[in-house]
mmCIF file of C-alpha atoms and ligand atoms in Angstrom:
data_model
loop_
_atom_site.group_PDB
_atom_site.id
_atom_site.type_symbol
_atom_site.label_atom_id
_atom_site.label_comp_id
_atom_site.label_asym_id
_atom_site.label_seq_id
_atom_site.Cartn_x
_atom_site.Cartn_y
_atom_site.Cartn_z
ATOM 1 C CA MET A 1 -182.951 -15.930 -19.449
ATOM 2 C CA LYS A 2 -184.297 -18.201 -22.425
ATOM 3 C CA THR A 3 -181.784 -20.542 -23.840
ATOM 4 C CA PRO A 4 -180.605 -19.706 -27.361
ATOM 5 C CA VAL A 5 -181.129 -22.497 -29.897
ATOM 6 C CA VAL A 6 -180.418 -22.645 -33.433
ATOM 7 C CA VAL A 7 -182.699 -24.246 -35.957
ATOM 8 C CA LEU A 8 -181.304 -26.123 -38.861
ATOM 9 C CA ILE A 9 -183.461 -26.426 -42.140
ATOM 10 C CA SER A 10 -183.354 -27.587 -45.847
ATOM 11 C CA GLY A 11 -186.623 -26.525 -47.032
ATOM 12 C CA THR A 12 -190.258 -25.393 -46.068
ATOM 13 C CA GLY A 13 -189.540 -25.081 -42.391
ATOM 14 C CA THR A 14 -192.861 -25.398 -40.857
ATOM 15 C CA ASN A 15 -191.616 -27.126 -37.880
ATOM 16 C CA MET A 16 -189.104 -24.308 -37.602
ATOM 17 C CA ALA A 17 -192.072 -21.932 -37.711
ATOM 18 C CA ALA A 18 -193.819 -23.895 -35.016
ATOM 19 C CA LEU A 19 -190.696 -23.456 -32.719
ATOM 20 C CA VAL A 20 -190.287 -19.765 -33.401
ATOM 21 C CA TYR A 21 -193.964 -18.962 -32.613
ATOM 22 C CA ALA A 22 -193.987 -21.237 -29.370
ATOM 23 C CA ALA A 23 -190.837 -19.305 -28.222
ATOM 24 C CA LYS A 24 -192.759 -16.051 -28.392
ATOM 25 C CA HIS A 25 -194.712 -17.284 -25.438
ATOM 26 C CA PRO A 26 -192.982 -15.577 -22.077
ATOM 27 C CA ASP A 27 -192.894 -19.049 -20.373
ATOM 28 C CA CYS A 28 -191.098 -20.832 -23.271
ATOM 29 C CA PRO A 29 -187.760 -21.760 -21.858
ATOM 30 C CA TYR A 30 -186.041 -21.363 -25.273
ATOM 31 C CA GLU A 31 -185.517 -18.529 -27.968
ATOM 32 C CA ILE A 32 -184.653 -19.041 -31.454
ATOM 33 C CA VAL A 33 -181.264 -16.995 -32.358
ATOM 34 C CA LEU A 34 -180.459 -18.339 -35.688
ATOM 35 C CA VAL A 35 -181.981 -20.284 -38.412
ATOM 36 C CA ALA A 36 -179.306 -21.635 -40.741
ATOM 37 C CA SER A 37 -179.743 -23.744 -43.931
ATOM 38 C CA ASN A 38 -177.576 -25.659 -46.341
ATOM 39 C CA ASN A 39 -180.061 -24.392 -49.138
ATOM 40 C CA PRO A 40 -179.804 -20.838 -49.670
ATOM 41 C CA ASP A 41 -183.424 -21.097 -51.379
ATOM 42 C CA ALA A 42 -185.195 -22.671 -48.390
ATOM 43 C CA PRO A 43 -188.479 -20.803 -48.164
ATOM 44 C CA GLY A 44 -188.121 -21.116 -44.252
ATOM 45 C CA LEU A 45 -185.413 -18.482 -44.325
ATOM 46 C CA ILE A 46 -187.875 -15.685 -45.434
ATOM 47 C CA LEU A 47 -190.204 -16.444 -42.602
ATOM 48 C CA ALA A 48 -187.309 -16.209 -40.185
ATOM 49 C CA SER A 49 -186.265 -13.101 -41.325
ATOM 50 C CA ALA A 50 -189.569 -11.758 -41.382
ATOM 51 C CA GLU A 51 -189.831 -12.811 -37.761
ATOM 52 C CA GLY A 52 -186.556 -10.691 -37.010
ATOM 53 C CA ILE A 53 -184.509 -13.713 -36.590
ATOM 54 C CA ALA A 54 -180.979 -14.003 -37.965
ATOM 55 C CA THR A 55 -180.401 -16.466 -40.740
ATOM 56 C CA PHE A 56 -177.350 -17.970 -42.495
ATOM 57 C CA ALA A 57 -177.406 -19.927 -45.724
ATOM 58 C CA HIS A 58 -174.734 -21.632 -47.449
ATOM 59 C CA PRO A 59 -174.779 -24.388 -50.046
ATOM 60 C CA HIS A 60 -172.997 -27.508 -49.285
ATOM 61 C CA THR A 61 -172.134 -28.328 -52.705
ATOM 62 C CA GLY A 62 -168.564 -29.023 -53.391
ATOM 63 C CA LEU A 63 -167.519 -29.150 -50.069
ATOM 64 C CA LYS A 64 -166.583 -32.413 -47.723
ATOM 65 C CA ARG A 65 -169.279 -33.102 -45.013
ATOM 66 C CA ALA A 66 -166.806 -32.107 -42.377
ATOM 67 C CA GLU A 67 -165.722 -28.948 -44.186
ATOM 68 C CA PHE A 68 -169.280 -27.818 -44.488
ATOM 69 C CA ASP A 69 -169.946 -28.781 -40.776
ATOM 70 C CA ALA A 70 -167.228 -26.560 -39.714
ATOM 71 C CA ILE A 71 -168.760 -23.575 -41.244
ATOM 72 C CA LEU A 72 -171.728 -24.151 -39.619
ATOM 73 C CA ASP A 73 -170.448 -24.788 -36.303
ATOM 74 C CA ALA A 74 -168.462 -21.521 -36.465
ATOM 75 C CA GLU A 75 -171.775 -19.462 -37.557
ATOM 76 C CA ILE A 76 -173.516 -21.329 -34.557
ATOM 77 C CA ARG A 77 -171.025 -20.507 -31.958
ATOM 78 C CA LYS A 78 -171.101 -16.683 -33.139
ATOM 79 C CA SER A 79 -174.800 -16.850 -32.790
ATOM 80 C CA GLY A 80 -174.465 -18.044 -28.926
ATOM 81 C CA ALA A 81 -176.669 -20.840 -29.528
ATOM 82 C CA GLN A 82 -176.428 -23.715 -27.064
ATOM 83 C CA TYR A 83 -178.655 -26.198 -28.673
ATOM 84 C CA VAL A 84 -179.259 -27.285 -32.050
ATOM 85 C CA ALA A 85 -182.793 -28.233 -33.354
ATOM 86 C CA LEU A 86 -183.156 -29.930 -36.572
ATOM 87 C CA ALA A 87 -186.085 -29.208 -38.631
ATOM 88 C CA GLY A 88 -186.479 -30.823 -41.981
ATOM 89 C CA TYR A 89 -182.689 -30.753 -42.107
ATOM 90 C CA MET A 90 -181.995 -33.358 -44.726
ATOM 91 C CA ARG A 91 -178.292 -33.770 -44.462
ATOM 92 C CA LEU A 92 -176.267 -36.092 -42.411
ATOM 93 C CA LEU A 93 -174.257 -34.272 -39.710
ATOM 94 C CA SER A 94 -170.544 -35.180 -39.523
ATOM 95 C CA PRO A 95 -169.221 -37.255 -36.611
ATOM 96 C CA GLU A 96 -167.233 -34.138 -35.374
ATOM 97 C CA PHE A 97 -170.135 -31.813 -35.606
ATOM 98 C CA ILE A 98 -172.258 -34.440 -33.392
ATOM 99 C CA ALA A 99 -169.350 -34.786 -30.989
ATOM 100 C CA ASN A 100 -169.103 -30.953 -30.516
ATOM 101 C CA TRP A 101 -172.705 -30.704 -29.684
ATOM 102 C CA ARG A 102 -173.143 -33.953 -27.822
ATOM 103 C CA ASP A 103 -176.798 -34.190 -25.971
ATOM 104 C CA ARG A 104 -177.257 -30.776 -27.596
ATOM 105 C CA ILE A 105 -178.881 -31.574 -30.792
ATOM 106 C CA VAL A 106 -182.460 -32.811 -31.148
ATOM 107 C CA ASN A 107 -184.281 -33.892 -34.192
ATOM 108 C CA ILE A 108 -187.919 -34.566 -35.568
ATOM 109 C CA HIS A 109 -188.544 -37.470 -37.731
ATOM 110 C CA PRO A 110 -191.960 -38.256 -39.227
ATOM 111 C CA SER A 111 -192.601 -41.925 -38.070
ATOM 112 C CA LEU A 112 -192.874 -43.690 -34.648
ATOM 113 C CA LEU A 113 -189.165 -44.600 -34.217
ATOM 114 C CA PRO A 114 -187.549 -46.846 -34.220
ATOM 115 C CA ALA A 115 -189.939 -47.832 -36.970
ATOM 116 C CA HIS A 116 -189.283 -46.382 -40.424
ATOM 117 C CA LYS A 117 -185.993 -44.614 -40.166
ATOM 118 C CA GLY A 118 -184.582 -42.574 -43.283
ATOM 119 C CA LEU A 119 -186.865 -41.290 -45.969
ATOM 120 C CA HIS A 120 -190.175 -42.434 -47.410
ATOM 121 C CA THR A 121 -191.514 -43.130 -43.991
ATOM 122 C CA HIS A 122 -195.144 -42.490 -44.988
ATOM 123 C CA GLU A 123 -195.002 -44.657 -48.225
ATOM 124 C CA ALA A 124 -193.458 -47.396 -46.020
ATOM 125 C CA VAL A 125 -196.361 -47.075 -43.369
ATOM 126 C CA LEU A 126 -198.814 -47.268 -45.972
ATOM 127 C CA ALA A 127 -197.074 -50.238 -47.746
ATOM 128 C CA ALA A 128 -197.141 -52.180 -44.557
ATOM 129 C CA GLY A 129 -200.928 -51.819 -44.238
ATOM 130 C CA GLU A 130 -200.239 -50.085 -40.585
ATOM 131 C CA ARG A 131 -203.325 -48.350 -39.074
ATOM 132 C CA VAL A 132 -201.295 -45.978 -36.796
ATOM 133 C CA THR A 133 -198.023 -43.841 -37.392
ATOM 134 C CA GLY A 134 -196.757 -40.540 -36.070
ATOM 135 C CA CYS A 135 -193.821 -38.552 -35.273
ATOM 136 C CA THR A 136 -190.741 -38.533 -33.016
ATOM 137 C CA VAL A 137 -188.667 -36.010 -31.346
ATOM 138 C CA HIS A 138 -185.238 -37.439 -30.322
ATOM 139 C CA VAL A 139 -181.684 -36.609 -29.277
ATOM 140 C CA VAL A 140 -179.327 -37.003 -32.223
ATOM 141 C CA THR A 141 -176.426 -39.473 -32.106
ATOM 142 C CA GLU A 142 -173.974 -40.912 -34.694
ATOM 143 C CA ALA A 143 -176.718 -43.289 -35.982
ATOM 144 C CA LEU A 144 -179.161 -42.098 -38.116
ATOM 145 C CA ASP A 145 -182.574 -41.260 -36.639
ATOM 146 C CA ASP A 146 -181.584 -43.110 -33.553
ATOM 147 C CA GLY A 147 -180.794 -41.703 -30.010
ATOM 148 C CA PRO A 148 -182.811 -41.183 -26.790
ATOM 149 C CA VAL A 149 -186.559 -40.497 -27.544
ATOM 150 C CA LEU A 150 -187.830 -37.220 -25.938
ATOM 151 C CA GLY A 151 -191.547 -37.684 -27.269
ATOM 152 C CA GLN A 152 -193.926 -39.129 -29.611
ATOM 153 C CA THR A 153 -197.472 -38.416 -30.788
ATOM 154 C CA GLU A 154 -199.276 -41.248 -32.360
ATOM 155 C CA VAL A 155 -201.352 -40.419 -35.734
ATOM 156 C CA ALA A 156 -204.194 -42.682 -37.121
ATOM 157 C CA VAL A 157 -204.083 -43.818 -40.732
ATOM 158 C CA ILE A 158 -207.318 -43.155 -42.342
ATOM 159 C CA ASP A 159 -208.500 -45.388 -45.332
ATOM 160 C CA GLY A 160 -207.637 -43.961 -48.584
ATOM 161 C CA ASP A 161 -204.773 -42.007 -47.108
ATOM 162 C CA THR A 162 -201.917 -41.126 -49.593
ATOM 163 C CA PRO A 163 -198.303 -40.490 -48.593
ATOM 164 C CA GLU A 164 -199.083 -36.852 -49.240
ATOM 165 C CA THR A 165 -202.413 -36.827 -46.983
ATOM 166 C CA LEU A 166 -200.586 -38.972 -44.196
ATOM 167 C CA ALA A 167 -197.655 -36.559 -44.384
ATOM 168 C CA ALA A 168 -199.872 -33.210 -44.099
ATOM 169 C CA ARG A 169 -201.754 -34.697 -40.885
ATOM 170 C CA VAL A 170 -198.344 -36.007 -39.175
ATOM 171 C CA LEU A 171 -197.099 -32.543 -39.997
ATOM 172 C CA ILE A 172 -199.796 -31.048 -37.653
ATOM 173 C CA ALA A 173 -198.926 -33.582 -34.933
ATOM 174 C CA GLU A 174 -195.150 -32.485 -35.353
ATOM 175 C CA HIS A 175 -196.025 -29.047 -34.954
ATOM 176 C CA GLN A 176 -197.574 -29.801 -31.704
ATOM 177 C CA LEU A 177 -194.773 -32.056 -30.593
ATOM 178 C CA TYR A 178 -191.680 -30.489 -31.320
ATOM 179 C CA SER A 179 -191.704 -27.294 -29.245
ATOM 180 C CA ARG A 180 -193.052 -29.177 -25.929
ATOM 181 C CA CYS A 181 -190.305 -31.668 -26.321
ATOM 182 C CA LEU A 182 -187.511 -28.867 -26.894
ATOM 183 C CA ALA A 183 -188.854 -26.741 -23.963
ATOM 184 C CA GLY A 184 -188.721 -29.806 -21.850
ATOM 185 C CA PHE A 185 -185.179 -31.033 -22.761
ATOM 186 C CA VAL A 186 -183.633 -27.346 -22.589
ATOM 187 C CA ALA A 187 -185.681 -26.817 -19.096
ATOM 188 C CA ALA A 188 -184.173 -30.173 -17.643
ATOM 189 C CA ALA A 189 -180.590 -29.297 -18.694
ATOM 190 C CA THR A 190 -180.592 -25.804 -17.958
ATOM 191 C CA GLY A 191 -183.082 -25.657 -14.800
ATOM 192 C CA PRO A 192 -181.803 -25.290 -11.217
ATOM 193 C CA GLU A 193 -181.449 -28.990 -10.487
ATOM 194 C CA ALA A 194 -179.284 -29.613 -13.485
ATOM 195 C CA LEU A 195 -177.310 -26.616 -12.621
ATOM 196 C CA ILE A 196 -176.813 -27.716 -9.067
ATOM 197 C CA ALA A 197 -175.917 -31.350 -10.310
ATOM 198 C CA GLN A 198 -173.008 -29.823 -12.483
ATOM 199 C CA VAL A 199 -171.652 -27.954 -9.347
ATOM 200 C CA ARG A 200 -171.964 -31.039 -7.077
ATOM 201 C CA ALA A 201 -169.994 -33.125 -9.634
ATOM 202 C CA ARG A 202 -167.134 -30.849 -9.621
ATOM 203 C CA ALA A 203 -167.485 -29.730 -5.626
ATOM 204 C CA VAL A 204 -167.623 -33.416 -4.134
ATOM 205 C CA ALA A 205 -164.436 -34.398 -6.488
ATOM 206 C CA LEU A 206 -162.182 -32.114 -4.582
ATOM 207 C CA PRO A 207 -160.249 -33.699 -1.608
ATOM 208 C CA GLU A 208 -162.377 -34.234 1.410
ATOM 209 C CA ALA A 209 -165.249 -32.445 0.125
ATOM 210 C CA ASP A 210 -168.757 -33.042 1.130
ATOM 211 C CA GLU A 211 -172.225 -31.660 0.750
ATOM 212 C CA VAL A 212 -174.800 -30.329 3.409
ATOM 213 C CA THR A 213 -177.520 -28.122 3.242
ATOM 214 C CA SER A 214 -177.254 -24.577 4.998
ATOM 215 C CA HIS A 215 -179.569 -22.007 5.213
ATOM 216 C CA GLY A 216 -181.567 -24.162 2.797
ATOM 217 C CA MET A 217 -178.986 -24.111 0.100
ATOM 218 C CA PRO A 218 -176.872 -26.809 -1.125
ATOM 219 C CA CYS A 219 -173.339 -26.171 0.120
ATOM 220 C CA TRP A 220 -169.829 -27.791 0.173
ATOM 221 C CA GLY A 221 -167.347 -27.745 2.568
ATOM 222 C CA ILE A 222 -164.224 -29.874 3.806
ATOM 223 C CA ILE A 223 -165.513 -32.588 5.994
ATOM 224 C CA LYS A 224 -165.680 -31.368 9.634
ATOM 225 C CA GLY A 225 -164.275 -28.004 8.157
ATOM 226 C CA LYS A 226 -164.983 -24.766 6.483
ATOM 227 C CA LYS A 227 -167.499 -24.257 3.605
ATOM 228 C CA PHE A 228 -166.295 -23.236 0.071
ATOM 229 C CA ALA A 229 -169.370 -23.132 -2.125
ATOM 230 C CA TYR A 230 -172.886 -22.764 -1.888
ATOM 231 C CA VAL A 231 -175.792 -22.647 -4.821
ATOM 232 C CA SER A 232 -178.185 -19.929 -4.234
ATOM 233 C CA ASN A 233 -181.456 -20.808 -6.047
ATOM 234 C CA ASP A 234 -184.106 -17.772 -5.865
ATOM 235 C CA HIS A 235 -183.012 -16.903 -2.395
ATOM 236 C CA HIS A 236 -185.507 -14.823 -0.941
ATOM 237 C CA GLY A 237 -187.049 -14.578 -4.115
ATOM 238 C CA ASP A 238 -184.232 -12.929 -6.165
ATOM 239 C CA GLY A 239 -184.897 -15.160 -8.932
ATOM 240 C CA LYS A 240 -181.284 -16.058 -9.594
ATOM 241 C CA VAL A 241 -179.247 -19.321 -9.752
ATOM 242 C CA ALA A 242 -175.780 -18.767 -8.722
ATOM 243 C CA LEU A 243 -172.731 -20.333 -7.238
ATOM 244 C CA LEU A 244 -171.213 -18.470 -4.296
ATOM 245 C CA VAL A 245 -167.391 -18.924 -3.729
ATOM 246 C CA LYS A 246 -164.618 -17.326 -1.937
ATOM 247 C CA ILE A 247 -162.504 -14.643 -3.347
ATOM 248 C CA SER A 248 -159.587 -12.463 -1.883
ATOM 249 C CA GLY A 249 -161.740 -9.671 -0.733
ATOM 250 C CA VAL A 250 -163.447 -6.500 -1.545
ATOM 251 C CA GLU A 251 -161.143 -5.440 -4.108
ATOM 252 C CA GLU A 252 -161.534 -8.575 -6.389
ATOM 253 C CA GLN A 253 -165.179 -8.464 -5.863
ATOM 254 C CA ALA A 254 -165.384 -5.068 -7.169
ATOM 255 C CA THR A 255 -163.347 -5.699 -10.280
ATOM 256 C CA LEU A 256 -165.395 -8.874 -11.008
ATOM 257 C CA ILE A 257 -168.563 -7.177 -10.710
ATOM 258 C CA GLU A 258 -167.446 -4.049 -12.614
ATOM 259 C CA ASN A 259 -166.155 -6.159 -15.674
ATOM 260 C CA ASP A 260 -169.316 -8.461 -15.823
ATOM 261 C CA PRO A 261 -172.006 -7.190 -13.819
ATOM 262 C CA ASP A 262 -174.736 -9.304 -15.443
ATOM 263 C CA ARG A 263 -172.513 -12.394 -14.201
ATOM 264 C CA TYR A 264 -170.936 -11.490 -11.049
ATOM 265 C CA TYR A 265 -172.610 -9.802 -7.891
ATOM 266 C CA ARG A 266 -172.258 -9.183 -4.319
ATOM 267 C CA PRO A 267 -173.970 -11.921 -2.142
ATOM 268 C CA PRO A 268 -176.171 -10.293 0.562
ATOM 269 C CA TYR A 269 -175.449 -11.651 3.895
ATOM 270 C CA PHE A 270 -172.075 -13.082 2.786
ATOM 271 C CA GLY A 271 -169.764 -10.340 3.006
ATOM 272 C CA ASP A 272 -166.723 -9.105 1.103
ATOM 273 C CA GLY A 273 -164.878 -12.469 1.032
ATOM 274 C CA TRP A 274 -167.384 -14.151 -1.392
ATOM 275 C CA VAL A 275 -168.888 -13.433 -4.810
ATOM 276 C CA GLY A 276 -171.695 -14.804 -6.682
ATOM 277 C CA ILE A 277 -171.740 -16.161 -10.106
ATOM 278 C CA ARG A 278 -174.998 -16.462 -11.965
ATOM 279 C CA LEU A 279 -175.224 -20.184 -13.258
ATOM 280 C CA ASP A 280 -178.556 -19.096 -15.073
ATOM 281 C CA LEU A 281 -177.456 -17.164 -17.885
ATOM 282 C CA GLY A 282 -177.299 -19.952 -20.589
ATOM 283 C CA ASP A 283 -173.692 -19.979 -21.234
ATOM 284 C CA ASN A 284 -171.829 -21.676 -18.558
ATOM 285 C CA ASP A 285 -168.126 -22.606 -18.947
ATOM 286 C CA TRP A 286 -167.963 -25.552 -16.675
ATOM 287 C CA ASP A 287 -164.174 -25.914 -16.708
ATOM 288 C CA HIS A 288 -164.040 -22.489 -15.572
ATOM 289 C CA ILE A 289 -166.721 -23.007 -12.720
ATOM 290 C CA GLY A 290 -164.532 -26.072 -11.704
ATOM 291 C CA GLU A 291 -161.625 -23.694 -11.364
ATOM 292 C CA TRP A 292 -163.496 -21.584 -9.059
ATOM 293 C CA LEU A 293 -164.450 -24.217 -6.971
ATOM 294 C CA ALA A 294 -160.884 -25.485 -6.897
ATOM 295 C CA ARG A 295 -159.540 -22.099 -5.749
ATOM 296 C CA SER A 296 -162.316 -21.604 -3.080
ATOM 297 C CA TRP A 297 -161.467 -25.126 -1.766
ATOM 298 C CA ARG A 298 -157.869 -24.005 -1.549
ATOM 299 C CA ALA A 299 -158.787 -20.923 0.357
ATOM 300 C CA VAL A 300 -160.431 -23.080 3.051
ATOM 301 C CA ALA A 301 -158.572 -26.087 2.865
ATOM 302 C CA PRO A 302 -156.162 -27.066 5.840
ATOM 303 C CA PRO A 303 -152.637 -27.009 5.007
ATOM 304 C CA ARG A 304 -152.332 -30.665 5.261
ATOM 305 C CA LEU A 305 -154.688 -31.212 2.116
ATOM 306 C CA THR A 306 -153.341 -28.005 0.114
ATOM 307 C CA LYS A 307 -149.629 -29.358 0.612
ATOM 308 C CA LEU A 308 -150.857 -32.591 -1.276
ATOM 309 C CA MET A 309 -152.508 -30.375 -3.877
ATOM 310 C CA SER A 310 -149.421 -28.408 -4.488
ATOM 311 C CA ILE A 311 -147.187 -31.577 -4.897
ATOM 312 C CA ALA A 312 -149.767 -33.130 -7.279
ATOM 313 C CA ASP A 313 -149.790 -29.823 -9.305
ATOM 314 C CA GLU A 314 -145.745 -30.219 -9.875
ATOM 315 C CA PHE A 315 -146.638 -33.448 -11.902
HETATM 316 C C1 GAR B 401 -190.852 -32.964 -41.613
HETATM 317 O O1 GAR B 401 -191.961 -33.760 -41.789
HETATM 318 C C2 GAR B 401 -189.938 -33.457 -40.869
HETATM 319 O O2 GAR B 401 -190.457 -34.507 -39.833
HETATM 320 C C3 GAR B 401 -189.100 -34.463 -41.771
HETATM 321 O O3 GAR B 401 -189.303 -33.361 -42.901
HETATM 322 C C4 GAR B 401 -190.363 -32.576 -42.957
HETATM 323 C C5 GAR B 401 -189.778 -31.001 -42.882
HETATM 324 O O4 GAR B 401 -190.973 -30.343 -42.877
HETATM 325 N N1 GAR B 401 -187.974 -34.543 -41.537
HETATM 326 C C6 GAR B 401 -186.999 -35.643 -41.825
HETATM 327 O O5 GAR B 401 -187.621 -36.604 -42.568
HETATM 328 C C7 GAR B 401 -185.907 -36.035 -41.247
HETATM 329 N N2 GAR B 401 -185.372 -37.292 -41.621
HETATM 330 P P1 GAR B 401 -190.810 -28.830 -42.595
HETATM 331 O O6 GAR B 401 -189.664 -28.081 -43.267
HETATM 332 O O7 GAR B 401 -192.001 -28.249 -43.021
HETATM 333 O O8 GAR B 401 -190.588 -28.516 -40.885
#
């Protein structure tokens, strides 16, 4: 399944269009599920609608920054988007919004950051007599045009360039760069290794838990004791990444599968005491996964350990 992404625009939206068209390729790991704008007249909204993508536009005038961003946040959550891509979004985001989407907002900027942050980058490049400029895709943090760089493309300045001719050429480079960087970023955060790392962090935090490899799968158990979790990664070519945990038995297994057949499944070879929980659907609730792991741990932990946990729970 492709990772759902929202694109925020304020204007023409050619970078948004580049992201949309790149996402049409079957091997692209993201899809654009919403294009949102603070400018109801943004031309990019028409293109997005024509491509069958949901759009949302709300003028920011008269609203405090945090108020407007709360409206945006609610709309993005409704869309199911997991990542936010800024594409010519000409409004600063509130610290609350950035905190809510930490490490899940990316931006494109028309300069080789950290050079020329803010507006009028092409004028600044020409005024400084620089021979090379370019564009940068980066993760958004509270500081303007800052945050870890995901990729850059250099663009040569040509004698006689004006800010307009330079902007037009840098824009071509932007269109090539953005989708590659977004695809790489999303794949790194949602690929099997990243999912296993999320499970690992929670599994090894449980008392006396350690990791081994079992049947080629990363597996967590009580030291010298029983196993309580596995991650199945394309096991026998089934194409799934899933967490396998202990459950009470066949009835619970059937109920889970019936209520959410896309997420839960009966793991082959494991029997009725286990359930498979898909981790590759792009919407993981990691606190909930942590609860599944703790419960599975309890099911196999010796009494001397579960007693300690029960005492700890009372405080
Ligand atoms: C692009 O050049 C983008 O890098 C820039 O606005 C333009 C939007 O064009 N963004 C910024 O300057 C953000 N600081 P587009 O609407 O055609 O994608």
